[in-house]
Tab-separated table of C-alpha atoms and ligand atoms in Angstrom:
chain	number	residue	atom	x	y	z
A	226	MET	CA	0.000	0.000	0.000
A	227	ASN	CA	1.309	3.420	-0.962
A	228	PHE	CA	0.077	6.507	0.881
A	229	ASP	CA	1.955	8.992	-1.330
A	230	PHE	CA	0.207	10.998	-3.996
A	231	THR	CA	1.888	11.278	-7.395
A	232	ASP	CA	3.441	14.588	-8.444
A	233	GLU	CA	0.526	15.124	-10.823
A	234	GLN	CA	-2.064	14.505	-8.078
A	235	LYS	CA	-0.237	16.940	-5.774
A	236	MET	CA	-0.126	19.535	-8.546
A	237	ILE	CA	-3.875	19.243	-9.144
A	238	GLN	CA	-4.541	19.523	-5.403
A	239	GLU	CA	-2.379	22.643	-5.227
A	240	SER	CA	-3.992	24.270	-8.235
A	241	ALA	CA	-7.522	23.572	-6.872
A	242	LYS	CA	-6.447	25.084	-3.537
A	243	ASP	CA	-5.043	28.211	-5.213
A	244	PHE	CA	-8.133	28.655	-7.337
A	245	ALA	CA	-10.470	28.153	-4.379
A	246	GLU	CA	-8.609	30.595	-2.131
A	247	ASN	CA	-8.106	33.292	-4.766
A	248	GLU	CA	-11.147	33.039	-7.027
A	249	ILE	CA	-13.910	31.394	-4.974
A	250	ALA	CA	-13.376	32.639	-1.427
A	251	PRO	CA	-13.830	36.394	-2.094
A	252	THR	CA	-17.498	36.010	-3.123
A	253	ALA	CA	-18.528	32.934	-1.095
A	254	VAL	CA	-20.224	34.768	1.785
A	255	GLU	CA	-22.258	37.109	-0.438
A	256	ARG	CA	-23.284	34.331	-2.822
A	257	ASP	CA	-24.482	32.240	0.132
A	258	LYS	CA	-26.438	35.158	1.517
A	259	ASN	CA	-28.056	36.057	-1.809
A	260	ALA	CA	-28.384	32.477	-3.098
A	261	GLU	CA	-26.460	33.550	-6.189
A	262	PHE	CA	-25.167	30.993	-8.699
A	263	PRO	CA	-21.377	31.284	-9.331
A	264	THR	CA	-21.608	31.548	-13.131
A	265	GLU	CA	-18.171	33.132	-13.705
A	266	ILE	CA	-16.452	30.759	-11.287
A	267	VAL	CA	-17.931	27.704	-13.012
A	268	LYS	CA	-16.752	29.065	-16.369
A	269	LYS	CA	-13.206	29.455	-15.028
A	270	LEU	CA	-13.299	25.987	-13.438
A	271	GLY	CA	-14.153	24.675	-16.897
A	272	GLU	CA	-11.215	26.500	-18.473
A	273	LEU	CA	-8.897	24.892	-15.902
A	274	GLY	CA	-10.215	21.382	-16.641
A	275	PHE	CA	-12.099	20.919	-13.342
A	276	MET	CA	-15.530	20.325	-14.914
A	277	GLY	CA	-14.539	17.206	-16.864
A	278	MET	CA	-11.663	15.973	-14.753
A	279	MET	CA	-11.957	12.245	-15.442
A	280	VAL	CA	-13.059	12.496	-19.084
A	281	SER	CA	-10.557	11.405	-21.722
A	282	PRO	CA	-8.836	14.248	-23.635
A	283	ASP	CA	-10.422	12.688	-26.758
A	284	TYR	CA	-13.718	14.107	-25.476
A	285	GLY	CA	-12.447	17.404	-24.162
A	286	GLY	CA	-11.649	16.212	-20.629
A	287	ALA	CA	-8.560	16.471	-18.447
A	288	GLY	CA	-7.913	12.698	-18.382
A	289	MET	CA	-7.219	12.609	-14.645
A	290	ASP	CA	-7.878	9.815	-12.175
A	291	THR	CA	-10.522	9.668	-9.440
A	292	ILE	CA	-7.924	10.282	-6.702
A	293	SER	CA	-7.128	13.668	-8.305
A	294	TYR	CA	-10.849	14.376	-8.494
A	295	VAL	CA	-11.234	13.654	-4.750
A	296	LEU	CA	-8.320	15.953	-3.896
A	297	ALA	CA	-9.689	18.778	-6.047
A	298	MET	CA	-13.235	18.357	-4.689
A	299	ILE	CA	-11.932	18.582	-1.104
A	300	GLU	CA	-10.003	21.800	-1.803
A	301	ILE	CA	-12.907	23.476	-3.622
A	302	SER	CA	-15.509	22.399	-1.018
A	303	LYS	CA	-13.272	23.548	1.832
A	304	ILE	CA	-13.820	27.073	0.556
A	305	ASP	CA	-17.336	26.731	-0.874
A	306	ALA	CA	-19.383	23.527	-0.831
A	307	SER	CA	-21.891	25.080	-3.253
A	308	VAL	CA	-19.235	25.218	-5.943
A	309	GLY	CA	-18.293	21.672	-4.882
A	310	VAL	CA	-21.705	20.218	-5.660
A	311	ILE	CA	-21.983	22.019	-9.019
A	312	MET	CA	-18.631	20.520	-9.971
A	313	SER	CA	-19.482	17.080	-8.578
A	314	VAL	CA	-22.770	16.740	-10.481
A	315	ASN	CA	-21.152	17.743	-13.778
A	316	ASN	CA	-18.118	15.459	-13.298
A	317	SER	CA	-19.530	12.342	-11.681
A	318	LEU	CA	-23.181	12.168	-12.602
A	319	VAL	CA	-23.154	13.696	-16.061
A	320	CYS	CA	-19.734	13.460	-17.756
A	321	TRP	CA	-18.827	10.064	-16.320
A	322	GLY	CA	-22.222	8.626	-17.268
A	323	LEU	CA	-22.031	9.959	-20.820
A	324	GLU	CA	-18.477	8.791	-21.389
A	325	SER	CA	-19.294	5.317	-20.035
A	326	TYR	CA	-22.661	4.782	-21.711
A	327	GLY	CA	-23.272	7.467	-24.349
A	328	SER	CA	-23.244	6.803	-28.101
A	329	ASP	CA	-20.516	8.306	-30.237
A	330	TYR	CA	-23.029	10.927	-31.403
A	331	ILE	CA	-23.833	11.903	-27.796
A	332	LYS	CA	-20.185	12.023	-26.789
A	333	LYS	CA	-19.234	14.283	-29.687
A	334	LYS	CA	-22.248	16.578	-29.497
A	335	TYR	CA	-22.779	16.812	-25.731
A	336	LEU	CA	-19.893	15.354	-23.732
A	337	ILE	CA	-17.189	17.544	-25.268
A	338	PRO	CA	-18.777	20.913	-24.305
A	339	LEU	CA	-19.749	19.520	-20.891
A	340	ALA	CA	-16.225	18.281	-20.183
A	341	GLN	CA	-14.744	21.572	-21.354
A	342	GLY	CA	-17.065	23.479	-19.026
A	343	GLU	CA	-18.752	25.355	-21.885
A	344	MET	CA	-22.032	23.691	-20.990
A	345	LEU	CA	-23.347	22.536	-17.632
A	346	GLY	CA	-25.124	19.272	-16.848
A	347	ALA	CA	-27.805	18.089	-14.421
A	348	PHE	CA	-29.018	14.643	-13.387
A	349	ALA	CA	-32.753	14.163	-12.924
A	350	LEU	CA	-33.763	11.004	-11.078
A	351	SER	CA	-35.797	12.129	-8.023
A	352	GLU	CA	-39.524	12.760	-8.320
A	353	PRO	CA	-42.181	13.941	-5.855
A	354	GLU	CA	-42.979	10.281	-5.104
A	355	ALA	CA	-39.653	8.684	-6.002
A	356	GLY	CA	-36.865	9.894	-3.735
A	357	SER	CA	-35.116	7.080	-1.882
A	358	ASP	CA	-37.501	4.644	-3.586
A	359	ALA	CA	-36.054	5.601	-6.940
A	360	THR	CA	-37.474	2.708	-8.977
A	361	LYS	CA	-40.976	4.247	-8.743
A	362	GLN	CA	-40.492	6.608	-11.682
A	363	LYS	CA	-43.693	8.247	-12.876
A	364	THR	CA	-42.144	10.365	-15.602
A	365	ILE	CA	-43.110	8.696	-18.865
A	366	ALA	CA	-41.333	8.728	-22.225
A	367	ASP	CA	-43.535	7.329	-25.008
A	368	LYS	CA	-41.866	6.552	-28.301
A	369	ASP	CA	-43.493	8.244	-31.272
A	370	GLY	CA	-41.546	7.772	-34.516
A	371	ASP	CA	-38.182	9.498	-34.222
A	372	PHE	CA	-39.001	11.048	-30.843
A	373	TYR	CA	-39.789	10.220	-27.241
A	374	VAL	CA	-42.641	12.285	-25.842
A	375	VAL	CA	-41.844	13.022	-22.195
A	376	ASN	CA	-44.396	13.899	-19.494
A	377	GLY	CA	-43.754	14.201	-15.768
A	378	ILE	CA	-42.067	16.083	-12.934
A	379	LYS	CA	-38.583	15.825	-11.433
A	380	ASN	CA	-37.703	17.175	-8.000
A	381	TRP	CA	-34.671	18.587	-6.175
A	382	ILE	CA	-32.539	18.866	-9.284
A	383	SER	CA	-29.104	20.309	-8.529
A	384	ASN	CA	-27.990	22.693	-11.329
A	385	GLY	CA	-31.637	22.486	-12.449
A	386	LEU	CA	-31.908	26.145	-13.444
A	387	SER	CA	-28.419	26.679	-14.800
A	388	ALA	CA	-27.813	23.413	-16.648
A	389	ASP	CA	-27.852	23.267	-20.433
A	390	TYR	CA	-28.177	19.478	-20.692
A	391	HIS	CA	-30.247	17.275	-18.373
A	392	LEU	CA	-29.989	13.513	-17.995
A	393	VAL	CA	-33.570	12.500	-17.299
A	394	MET	CA	-34.645	9.060	-16.095
A	395	ALA	CA	-38.097	8.184	-17.480
A	396	THR	CA	-40.254	5.092	-17.883
A	397	THR	CA	-40.381	3.807	-21.465
A	398	ASP	CA	-42.111	0.520	-20.579
A	399	LYS	CA	-44.501	0.543	-17.600
A	400	GLU	CA	-44.833	-3.252	-17.567
A	401	LYS	CA	-41.179	-3.815	-16.750
A	402	GLY	CA	-40.769	-1.894	-13.479
A	403	HIS	CA	-37.221	-0.614	-13.030
A	404	LYS	CA	-36.159	-2.564	-16.144
A	405	GLY	CA	-38.480	-0.274	-18.109
A	406	ILE	CA	-36.662	2.948	-17.137
A	407	SER	CA	-34.468	4.719	-19.711
A	408	THR	CA	-32.157	7.756	-19.679
A	409	LEU	CA	-32.728	10.640	-22.086
A	410	LEU	CA	-30.536	13.668	-22.606
A	411	ILE	CA	-32.832	16.699	-22.818
A	412	GLU	CA	-31.617	20.130	-23.830
A	413	LYS	CA	-32.673	23.260	-21.971
A	414	GLY	CA	-35.129	25.193	-24.124
A	415	THR	CA	-36.766	22.117	-25.670
A	416	GLU	CA	-40.472	22.844	-26.131
A	417	GLY	CA	-42.514	21.493	-23.234
A	418	PHE	CA	-39.542	21.510	-20.820
A	419	GLY	CA	-40.012	23.914	-17.903
A	420	HIS	CA	-38.772	24.343	-14.375
A	421	GLY	CA	-40.150	25.348	-10.992
A	422	VAL	CA	-38.883	28.154	-8.780
A	423	LYS	CA	-35.414	28.066	-7.257
A	424	GLU	CA	-35.615	26.312	-3.874
A	425	ASP	CA	-34.827	28.510	-0.857
A	426	LYS	CA	-32.414	26.126	0.859
A	427	LEU	CA	-30.828	25.845	4.296
A	428	GLY	CA	-27.333	25.364	2.846
A	429	ILE	CA	-25.357	25.105	-0.403
A	430	ARG	CA	-27.354	28.218	-1.240
A	431	SER	CA	-25.097	29.391	-4.050
A	432	SER	CA	-25.919	26.238	-6.030
A	433	ASP	CA	-29.333	26.122	-7.641
A	434	THR	CA	-31.972	23.472	-7.074
A	435	CYS	CA	-35.425	23.299	-8.644
A	436	SER	CA	-38.059	20.954	-10.013
A	437	LEU	CA	-38.322	20.223	-13.742
A	438	THR	CA	-41.559	19.767	-15.658
A	439	PHE	CA	-42.149	17.965	-18.932
A	440	GLU	CA	-45.340	18.452	-20.918
A	441	ASN	CA	-45.386	16.617	-24.242
A	442	CYS	CA	-41.684	17.377	-24.511
A	443	LYS	CA	-40.314	15.839	-27.725
A	444	VAL	CA	-36.823	14.384	-27.443
A	445	PRO	CA	-35.015	12.901	-30.491
A	446	VAL	CA	-34.391	9.130	-30.232
A	447	GLU	CA	-30.659	9.809	-30.750
A	448	ASN	CA	-30.673	11.322	-27.255
A	449	LEU	CA	-31.324	7.963	-25.600
A	450	VAL	CA	-28.303	7.199	-23.420
A	451	TRP	CA	-27.178	3.522	-23.425
A	452	GLU	CA	-30.267	1.363	-24.241
A	453	GLU	CA	-33.972	1.381	-23.482
A	454	GLY	CA	-34.546	-0.245	-20.090
A	455	LYS	CA	-31.017	0.501	-18.821
A	456	GLY	CA	-31.894	3.833	-17.208
A	457	PHE	CA	-32.051	2.557	-13.639
A	458	ASN	CA	-28.729	0.743	-13.960
A	459	PHE	CA	-27.321	3.926	-15.505
A	460	ALA	CA	-28.527	5.961	-12.532
A	461	MET	CA	-27.197	3.519	-9.928
A	462	ASN	CA	-23.796	3.032	-11.592
A	463	THR	CA	-23.398	6.768	-12.009
A	464	LEU	CA	-24.465	7.511	-8.439
A	465	ASN	CA	-21.744	5.191	-7.128
A	466	GLY	CA	-19.155	7.612	-8.517
A	467	GLY	CA	-21.302	10.555	-7.414
A	468	ARG	CA	-21.141	9.304	-3.846
A	469	ILE	CA	-17.332	9.572	-3.948
A	470	GLY	CA	-17.782	13.197	-5.046
A	471	ILE	CA	-20.200	13.979	-2.206
A	472	ALA	CA	-17.954	12.213	0.329
A	473	SER	CA	-15.140	14.517	-0.847
A	474	GLN	CA	-17.399	17.553	-0.574
A	475	ALA	CA	-18.224	16.540	3.018
A	476	ILE	CA	-14.526	16.113	3.853
A	477	GLY	CA	-13.846	19.613	2.514
A	478	ILE	CA	-16.494	21.047	4.852
A	479	ALA	CA	-15.106	19.032	7.785
A	480	GLU	CA	-11.562	20.270	7.097
A	481	ALA	CA	-12.782	23.853	6.901
A	482	SER	CA	-14.481	23.358	10.278
A	483	LEU	CA	-11.304	21.964	11.827
A	484	HIS	CA	-9.145	24.803	10.482
A	485	ALA	CA	-11.611	27.398	11.769
A	486	ALA	CA	-11.712	25.676	15.183
A	487	ILE	CA	-7.906	25.600	15.454
A	488	LYS	CA	-7.542	29.238	14.392
A	489	TYR	CA	-10.224	30.519	16.747
A	490	SER	CA	-9.081	28.454	19.736
A	491	ARG	CA	-5.566	29.881	19.361
A	492	GLU	CA	-6.890	33.457	19.359
A	493	ARG	CA	-9.720	33.367	21.891
A	494	LYS	CA	-8.797	33.940	25.504
A	495	ALA	CA	-10.771	32.825	28.552
A	496	PHE	CA	-9.727	32.409	32.152
A	497	GLY	CA	-6.455	34.168	31.401
A	498	GLN	CA	-5.247	31.960	28.531
A	499	THR	CA	-6.055	30.944	24.963
A	500	ILE	CA	-8.804	28.318	24.944
A	501	SER	CA	-6.548	25.960	22.920
A	502	ASN	CA	-4.797	25.283	26.253
A	503	PHE	CA	-7.888	23.596	27.657
A	504	GLN	CA	-8.169	19.846	27.303
A	505	GLY	CA	-11.912	20.088	26.571
A	506	ILE	CA	-11.045	22.025	23.400
A	507	GLN	CA	-8.037	19.835	22.597
A	508	PHE	CA	-10.161	16.675	22.780
A	509	MET	CA	-12.678	18.140	20.329
A	510	ILE	CA	-9.916	19.161	17.929
A	511	SER	CA	-8.191	15.779	18.011
A	512	ASP	CA	-11.518	13.949	17.543
A	513	MET	CA	-12.216	16.098	14.486
A	514	ALA	CA	-8.774	15.389	13.003
A	515	VAL	CA	-9.086	11.609	13.492
A	516	LYS	CA	-12.552	11.550	11.928
A	517	ILE	CA	-11.369	13.557	8.926
A	518	ASP	CA	-8.430	11.235	8.343
A	519	ALA	CA	-10.682	8.166	8.578
A	520	ALA	CA	-13.154	9.733	6.125
A	521	LYS	CA	-10.303	10.493	3.717
A	522	MET	CA	-9.025	6.928	3.903
A	523	LEU	CA	-12.477	5.517	3.078
A	524	THR	CA	-12.973	7.971	0.229
A	525	LEU	CA	-9.529	7.509	-1.288
A	526	LYS	CA	-9.993	3.729	-1.037
A	527	ALA	CA	-13.276	3.953	-2.979
A	528	ALA	CA	-11.540	6.191	-5.548
A	529	ALA	CA	-8.582	3.802	-5.838
A	530	PHE	CA	-10.953	0.841	-6.390
A	531	LYS	CA	-12.767	2.814	-9.099
A	532	ASP	CA	-9.483	3.730	-10.801
A	533	ALA	CA	-8.374	0.087	-10.646
A	534	GLY	CA	-11.609	-1.020	-12.355
A	535	LYS	CA	-12.762	-2.983	-9.272
A	536	PRO	CA	-16.374	-2.946	-7.985
A	537	PHE	CA	-16.564	0.039	-5.636
A	538	PHE	CA	-20.251	0.576	-4.825
A	539	LYS	CA	-19.948	-0.631	-1.203
A	540	GLU	CA	-16.770	1.420	-0.683
A	541	ALA	CA	-18.435	4.528	-2.155
A	542	ALA	CA	-21.475	4.047	0.104
A	543	MET	CA	-19.207	3.673	3.167
A	544	ALA	CA	-17.223	6.758	2.192
A	545	LYS	CA	-20.333	8.888	1.762
A	546	LEU	CA	-22.057	7.546	4.879
A	547	TYR	CA	-19.090	8.251	7.128
A	548	SER	CA	-17.819	11.476	5.567
A	549	SER	CA	-21.246	13.131	5.640
A	550	LYS	CA	-21.776	12.109	9.274
A	551	ILE	CA	-18.450	13.508	10.420
A	552	ALA	CA	-18.914	16.685	8.357
A	553	VAL	CA	-22.014	17.499	10.418
A	554	GLU	CA	-20.222	16.543	13.659
A	555	CYS	CA	-17.119	18.613	12.860
A	556	ALA	CA	-19.230	21.639	11.918
A	557	LEU	CA	-21.164	21.316	15.197
A	558	ASP	CA	-17.935	21.045	17.206
A	559	ALA	CA	-16.489	24.062	15.405
A	560	ILE	CA	-19.588	26.059	16.378
A	561	GLN	CA	-19.298	24.844	19.971
A	562	ILE	CA	-15.671	25.974	20.137
A	563	HIS	CA	-16.652	29.391	18.755
A	564	GLY	CA	-19.441	29.724	21.343
A	565	GLY	CA	-21.851	32.560	20.524
A	566	TYR	CA	-19.587	33.714	17.671
A	567	GLY	CA	-20.212	30.359	15.980
A	568	TYR	CA	-23.921	31.077	15.869
A	569	VAL	CA	-23.719	34.264	13.831
A	570	ARG	CA	-22.949	34.831	10.184
A	571	GLU	CA	-19.869	36.934	10.845
A	572	TYR	CA	-17.901	33.715	11.346
A	573	LEU	CA	-18.057	31.042	8.649
A	574	VAL	CA	-18.740	28.003	10.833
A	575	GLU	CA	-22.532	28.359	10.829
A	576	ARG	CA	-22.411	27.995	7.012
A	577	TYR	CA	-20.348	24.828	7.356
A	578	LEU	CA	-23.147	23.251	9.390
A	579	ARG	CA	-25.844	24.391	6.947
A	580	ASP	CA	-23.783	23.095	4.009
A	581	ALA	CA	-22.823	19.817	5.703
A	582	LYS	CA	-26.375	18.631	6.372
A	583	ILE	CA	-27.283	18.051	2.723
A	584	THR	CA	-24.415	15.569	2.312
A	585	GLU	CA	-26.407	13.164	4.515
A	586	ILE	CA	-29.408	13.514	2.201
A	587	TYR	CA	-28.601	13.850	-1.495
A	588	GLU	CA	-27.160	11.172	-3.801
A	589	GLY	CA	-28.754	8.630	-1.449
A	590	THR	CA	-29.551	9.351	2.192
A	591	SER	CA	-27.389	7.852	4.940
A	592	GLU	CA	-30.077	5.218	5.469
A	593	ILE	CA	-29.872	4.246	1.769
A	594	GLN	CA	-26.074	3.960	2.051
A	595	LYS	CA	-26.553	1.565	4.980
A	596	ILE	CA	-28.943	-0.518	2.860
A	597	VAL	CA	-26.411	-0.663	0.016
A	598	ILE	CA	-23.620	-1.685	2.431
A	599	ALA	CA	-25.721	-4.277	4.297
A	600	ARG	CA	-27.063	-5.873	1.091
A	601	SER	CA	-23.557	-6.240	-0.223
A	602	LEU	CA	-22.417	-7.933	3.030
A	603	LEU	CA	-25.462	-10.194	3.343
A	604	LYS	CA	-25.728	-11.441	-0.231
A	605	ASP	CA	-24.667	-15.068	-0.955
B	1180	CAA	N1	-24.777	0.139	-7.826
B	1180	CAA	C1	-25.141	-0.535	-8.946
B	1180	CAA	N2	-26.347	-1.108	-9.097
B	1180	CAA	C2	-27.213	-0.966	-8.067
B	1180	CAA	C3	-26.904	-0.288	-6.888
B	1180	CAA	C4	-25.619	0.284	-6.781
B	1180	CAA	N3	-25.233	0.969	-5.703
B	1180	CAA	N4	-27.989	-0.332	-6.060
B	1180	CAA	C5	-28.936	-1.016	-6.709
B	1180	CAA	N5	-28.469	-1.406	-7.925
B	1180	CAA	C6	-29.135	-2.164	-8.960
B	1180	CAA	C7	-29.417	-3.610	-8.532
B	1180	CAA	O1	-28.289	-4.423	-8.768
B	1180	CAA	C8	-30.587	-3.958	-9.432
B	1180	CAA	O2	-30.087	-4.175	-10.739
B	1180	CAA	P1	-30.688	-5.348	-11.694
B	1180	CAA	O3	-32.170	-5.219	-11.666
B	1180	CAA	O4	-30.067	-5.092	-13.028
B	1180	CAA	O5	-30.249	-6.634	-11.077
B	1180	CAA	C9	-31.369	-2.635	-9.491
B	1180	CAA	O6	-30.423	-1.610	-9.174
B	1180	CAA	C10	-32.516	-2.569	-8.520
B	1180	CAA	O7	-31.981	-2.781	-7.228
B	1180	CAA	P2	-32.845	-3.350	-6.030
B	1180	CAA	O8	-33.610	-4.562	-6.489
B	1180	CAA	O9	-31.913	-3.496	-4.883
B	1180	CAA	O10	-33.911	-2.161	-5.853
B	1180	CAA	P3	-34.535	-1.557	-4.539
B	1180	CAA	O11	-35.683	-0.739	-4.975
B	1180	CAA	O12	-34.761	-2.628	-3.514
B	1180	CAA	O13	-33.350	-0.624	-3.964
B	1180	CAA	C11	-32.064	1.437	-3.963
B	1180	CAA	C12	-32.738	0.325	-4.779
B	1180	CAA	C13	-30.658	0.972	-3.605
B	1180	CAA	C14	-32.817	1.793	-2.714
B	1180	CAA	C15	-32.050	2.616	-4.945
B	1180	CAA	O14	-33.376	2.986	-5.280
B	1180	CAA	C16	-31.308	3.824	-4.428
B	1180	CAA	O15	-30.077	3.875	-4.492
B	1180	CAA	N6	-32.043	4.848	-3.964
B	1180	CAA	C17	-31.483	6.133	-3.651
B	1180	CAA	C18	-31.608	7.034	-4.848
B	1180	CAA	C19	-30.623	8.137	-4.835
B	1180	CAA	O16	-29.459	7.973	-4.514
B	1180	CAA	N7	-31.099	9.297	-5.269
B	1180	CAA	C20	-30.249	10.422	-5.407
B	1180	CAA	C21	-30.849	11.381	-6.395
B	1180	CAA	S1	-29.658	12.187	-7.402
B	1180	CAA	C22	-29.012	13.434	-6.477
B	1180	CAA	O17	-29.221	13.525	-5.310
B	1180	CAA	C23	-28.130	14.335	-7.232
B	1180	CAA	C24	-27.951	15.655	-6.623
B	1180	CAA	O18	-28.867	16.431	-6.509
B	1180	CAA	C25	-26.648	16.089	-6.141
C-alpha cells in the first residue's frame, strides 16, 4: 500500500487550492447570503479542466484519475461547498455517465462541451414520489416515430436552473418496473420543458436546485443514453461515482471546520489563557482530526478501487455515509468551540453546518447507504 500521492495529483490539489482561495473565497459569503449561482467561477473551473476531470482528452476532458478528483473536490468544497456540488454533479453524474454509456453521437455533441465546461449538466432522477424509492419513476417517455414524448415532474434537481443538458430518467415501458426505465438527454429550451422556482435552501445556497416539468416534450431518439430499459442501472452506476464526489465535498467542509476551530481556539482567551490550552477544546480538535483522516481513507480507497476497475459501490457508500456524518459533527464542534460567535454569520462556521447537512441527504440518504452496504455484506 502506498500513501503517497503522485506529483501530478499533488499539482492538481495545489492548483484547486489556489483557485479556491483566490477566485472562490472572495465572493462565497455574499453568494451564500443572496443564493447567487457562481456563473463566472464555473466558467473558469471549466477553463482549468475541473468540470470534466476524469473524461478522456479525446472528449475534451482532463484525463485525470478519481484520486485527483477527490483531492480537487476537497479543496474546492473547503472554501465553498456550493461550488463543490456544481462541480461534482457535472463530473460524476453527467460526464462520467455519458463517457461510459453514451453513443458516439452523444459524446461528440454533448460530452465535449460539458467536459470543457462550456455547458453545464444536471441529473434528474428524483420525483415527488420517487426519492429514496427511486425505482418508482412516474415520468413517462412514449416513443413516437423518431421522438420520445416526455411527461412528468422531477424534484430537487441540482444545477436544475443553470444546466444546459439534463440527464432524465423516465419510464419507457410501464410493464417492466425498473427494467423499463431509460435515460434521455434533454436540452434546456426544448419545447414542453419547464422548471419550478429556485428552492430557498438551508445550505449550499449558491448552487441552484429546482423541479423540472415535462409536458409533451419531444426528445429525439438519438438522445437515448445507453439502451432502453437501462436507465435505472445507468442511474445507480453513475451515483456510485457521485457518492465519492459527495464524500469529498463533506470532507472539505469538515476540514474547513477543523481549520476554523484551530484558528479561533488559538486566538480566543478565557480564564487568562487561549482556549486551545484547555483539554476540553483539545479533545474536540483531536476527535475532528481523526474523523477527517478516517473519512479520507475511506474515500480515497473507494476512488482507488474505481481507478483500478474494481467494484466500488460498497466502498463509495461507506465513504459517503461516514464522511457526511463527520462533516455534520465537525461543523457542530467548530460552532461549539466558537461559542456565541459560531452562531452568527460573521464567522463562517454556521455555514459549514448548513452546508454539511445536505451531504447526509442527497445522492442517497445515509439510510440508503446503509442498505447498500448491508445488502452487499449479506448477499450469498
Ligand atoms: N450500484 C449498482 N447497481 C445498483 C446499486 C448500486 N449501488 N444499487 C442497486 N443497484 C441495482 C441492482 O443491482 C438492481 O439491478 P438489476 O435489476 O439489473 O439486477 C437494481 O439496481 C434494482 O436494485 P434493487 O432490487 O436493490 O432495488 P430496490 O428498490 O430494492 O433498492 C435502492 C434500490 C438501492 C434503494 C435505490 O433505489 C437507491 O439507491 N435509492 C437512492 C436514490 C438516490 O441515490 N437518489 C439520489 C438522487 S440524485 C441526487 O441527489 C443528485 C444531486 O442532486 C446532487
